Coordinates of C-alpha atoms in Angstrom, one line a residue:
V276 CA -11.9 49.9 -7.9
F277 CA -13.9 52.8 -9.4
R278 CA -17.3 51.1 -8.8
S279 CA -16.9 51.7 -5.1
Y280 CA -16.4 55.4 -5.8
V281 CA -19.6 55.6 -7.8
R282 CA -21.5 54.0 -4.9
R283 CA -20.0 56.6 -2.6
L284 CA -20.4 59.6 -4.9
H285 CA -24.1 59.2 -6.0
P286 CA -25.6 59.5 -2.5
R287 CA -23.4 62.5 -1.7
I288 CA -24.5 64.3 -4.9
R289 CA -28.1 63.4 -4.2
D290 CA -27.9 64.8 -0.7
L291 CA -26.2 68.0 -2.0
Q292 CA -28.9 68.5 -4.7
S293 CA -31.7 68.0 -2.2
M294 CA -30.6 70.7 0.2
P295 CA -33.1 73.6 0.3
L296 CA -31.2 76.9 0.6
N297 CA -33.1 80.1 0.6
Y298 CA -30.3 82.2 2.1
E299 CA -32.1 85.5 2.3
E300 CA -35.0 84.2 4.5
M301 CA -32.8 82.4 7.1
E302 CA -31.9 83.8 10.5
E303 CA -28.2 84.1 10.9
S304 CA -27.8 81.2 13.3
F305 CA -29.9 78.9 11.2
R306 CA -28.1 80.2 8.0
N307 CA -24.8 79.2 9.5
D308 CA -26.1 75.7 10.3
R309 CA -27.4 75.3 6.8
L310 CA -24.1 76.5 5.3
S311 CA -22.2 74.1 7.5
D312 CA -24.5 71.3 6.2
L313 CA -23.8 72.4 2.7
F314 CA -20.0 72.4 3.3
Y315 CA -20.2 69.0 4.8
H316 CA -21.9 67.6 1.7
I317 CA -19.5 69.5 -0.7
T318 CA -16.6 68.0 1.3
G319 CA -18.0 64.5 0.7
V320 CA -18.2 65.0 -3.0
F321 CA -14.8 66.8 -3.2
S322 CA -13.1 64.0 -1.1
V323 CA -14.4 61.2 -3.4
E324 CA -13.2 63.1 -6.4
A325 CA -9.8 63.7 -4.8
N326 CA -9.6 59.9 -4.0
I327 CA -10.3 59.0 -7.6
A328 CA -7.6 61.4 -8.8
N329 CA -5.2 60.1 -6.2
D330 CA -5.8 56.5 -7.2
I331 CA -5.3 57.3 -10.9
R332 CA -2.0 59.1 -10.0
H333 CA -0.8 56.0 -8.2
L334 CA -1.9 53.6 -11.0
F335 CA -0.1 55.8 -13.4
R336 CA 3.3 55.5 -11.7
S337 CA 6.0 53.8 -13.8
E338 CA 6.4 50.9 -11.4
I339 CA 2.7 50.1 -11.6
E340 CA 1.6 51.3 -15.1
D341 CA -1.9 50.0 -14.9
I342 CA -3.1 53.0 -16.8
S343 CA -1.7 55.5 -19.3
L344 CA -2.9 58.8 -20.7
K345 CA -3.8 59.7 -24.3
W346 CA -1.0 62.0 -25.4
G347 CA -1.8 64.7 -27.9
P348 CA 0.7 66.9 -29.6
E349 CA -0.4 69.9 -27.5
R350 CA 0.6 68.2 -24.3
I351 CA 4.0 68.8 -22.9
G352 CA 6.0 66.3 -20.9
S353 CA 8.1 66.9 -17.9
S354 CA 10.5 69.8 -18.2
T355 CA 13.5 67.6 -17.5
M356 CA 12.2 64.5 -19.3
P357 CA 10.0 65.5 -22.3
H358 CA 9.1 61.9 -23.0
K359 CA 7.7 61.5 -19.5
I360 CA 4.0 62.2 -19.0
N361 CA 3.0 63.6 -15.7
P362 CA -0.6 63.0 -14.5
S363 CA -0.8 66.8 -13.8
D364 CA -4.6 67.0 -14.3
F365 CA -5.1 64.5 -11.5
E366 CA -2.4 66.1 -9.4
N367 CA -4.3 69.4 -9.7
V368 CA -7.5 67.9 -8.4
V369 CA -5.7 66.5 -5.3
G370 CA -3.9 69.8 -4.8
L371 CA -7.2 71.7 -4.9
W372 CA -8.8 69.4 -2.4
K373 CA -5.8 70.0 -0.1
A374 CA -6.1 73.8 -0.5
Y375 CA -9.9 73.9 0.1
Y376 CA -10.3 71.4 2.8
P377 CA -9.1 73.8 5.5
R378 CA -11.5 76.4 4.2
V379 CA -14.3 74.0 4.7
L380 CA -13.3 73.5 8.3
T381 CA -13.3 77.2 8.8
A382 CA -16.8 77.4 7.3
I383 CA -18.0 74.7 9.6
Q384 CA -16.6 76.5 12.6
G385 CA -18.9 79.3 11.6
Q386 CA -21.8 77.5 13.3
M387 CA -20.5 78.9 16.6
I388 CA -22.0 82.4 17.3
E389 CA -20.8 84.2 20.4
H390 CA -23.9 86.4 20.6
Q391 CA -26.6 87.7 18.2
G392 CA -24.5 90.7 17.2
D393 CA -21.4 88.6 16.5
S394 CA -20.1 89.5 13.0
T395 CA -17.1 87.1 12.9
N396 CA -19.0 84.9 10.5
T397 CA -19.6 87.4 7.8
T398 CA -17.1 85.7 5.5
L399 CA -19.2 82.5 5.2
P400 CA -21.1 83.6 2.1
S401 CA -17.9 84.4 0.2
L402 CA -16.4 81.0 1.3
T403 CA -19.6 79.4 0.0
Y404 CA -19.1 80.7 -3.5
E405 CA -15.4 80.0 -3.5
I406 CA -15.8 76.4 -2.4
I407 CA -18.7 75.8 -4.8
V408 CA -16.7 77.2 -7.7
A409 CA -13.7 75.0 -6.7
L410 CA -15.9 71.9 -6.6
C411 CA -17.4 72.7 -10.0
Y412 CA -14.0 73.3 -11.5
T413 CA -12.6 70.0 -10.1
T414 CA -15.7 68.0 -11.2
R415 CA -15.4 69.3 -14.7
H416 CA -11.6 68.9 -14.8
L417 CA -11.8 65.4 -13.4
E418 CA -14.5 64.5 -15.9
K419 CA -12.5 65.8 -18.8
S420 CA -9.3 64.1 -17.6
L421 CA -11.0 60.7 -17.1
G422 CA -11.7 60.8 -20.8
L423 CA -7.9 60.7 -21.4
V424 CA -7.3 57.5 -19.3
L425 CA -6.3 54.3 -21.0
F426 CA -6.4 51.1 -19.0
N427 CA -3.4 48.8 -19.9

C-alpha cells in the first residue's frame, strides 16, 4: 500500500523543490501565479501525507488491527479507556490537512486581479508562510509517528 504513496510523493516533492521563487523581483500578477503554483505543489505533498495518515488510522482500528503503535510510559491512552491507544498523531495530520486545504483554495483564488491597483491579494504572502510551516510540521510529525508503527 505505502509503495504507491512513495511513487506519488517523490515527483511532487521534486516539483516543489525545483520551483524558482524570487518573490521580490516578480510583478504582482506573476507573483500571484507563482504562489498559486507553489500552493498547488504543496497541496499535492500535503494530500499524500494526509492519505498516508488516514490509511494508518484505518489499519489501526480494532476491527482491522493490521498495525499497532509502540506504547511508551509517557503516552496516555483514551481518557475514558486508558488501555486504549488512539492514533492521535495520525489524526492530527489529517485534521491539519482539513484545516489548511481551504486556505490553499483561497490562495489559488489570489490569481485573479481585478485591476493593477487591486490590493485584495495582500494576504497571500502571509498565507504562504502559514501553509509552508503547516506542511513542514506535518511532514516532521508524520515522519516521527511512522517510526512508532508496528505491522502485525
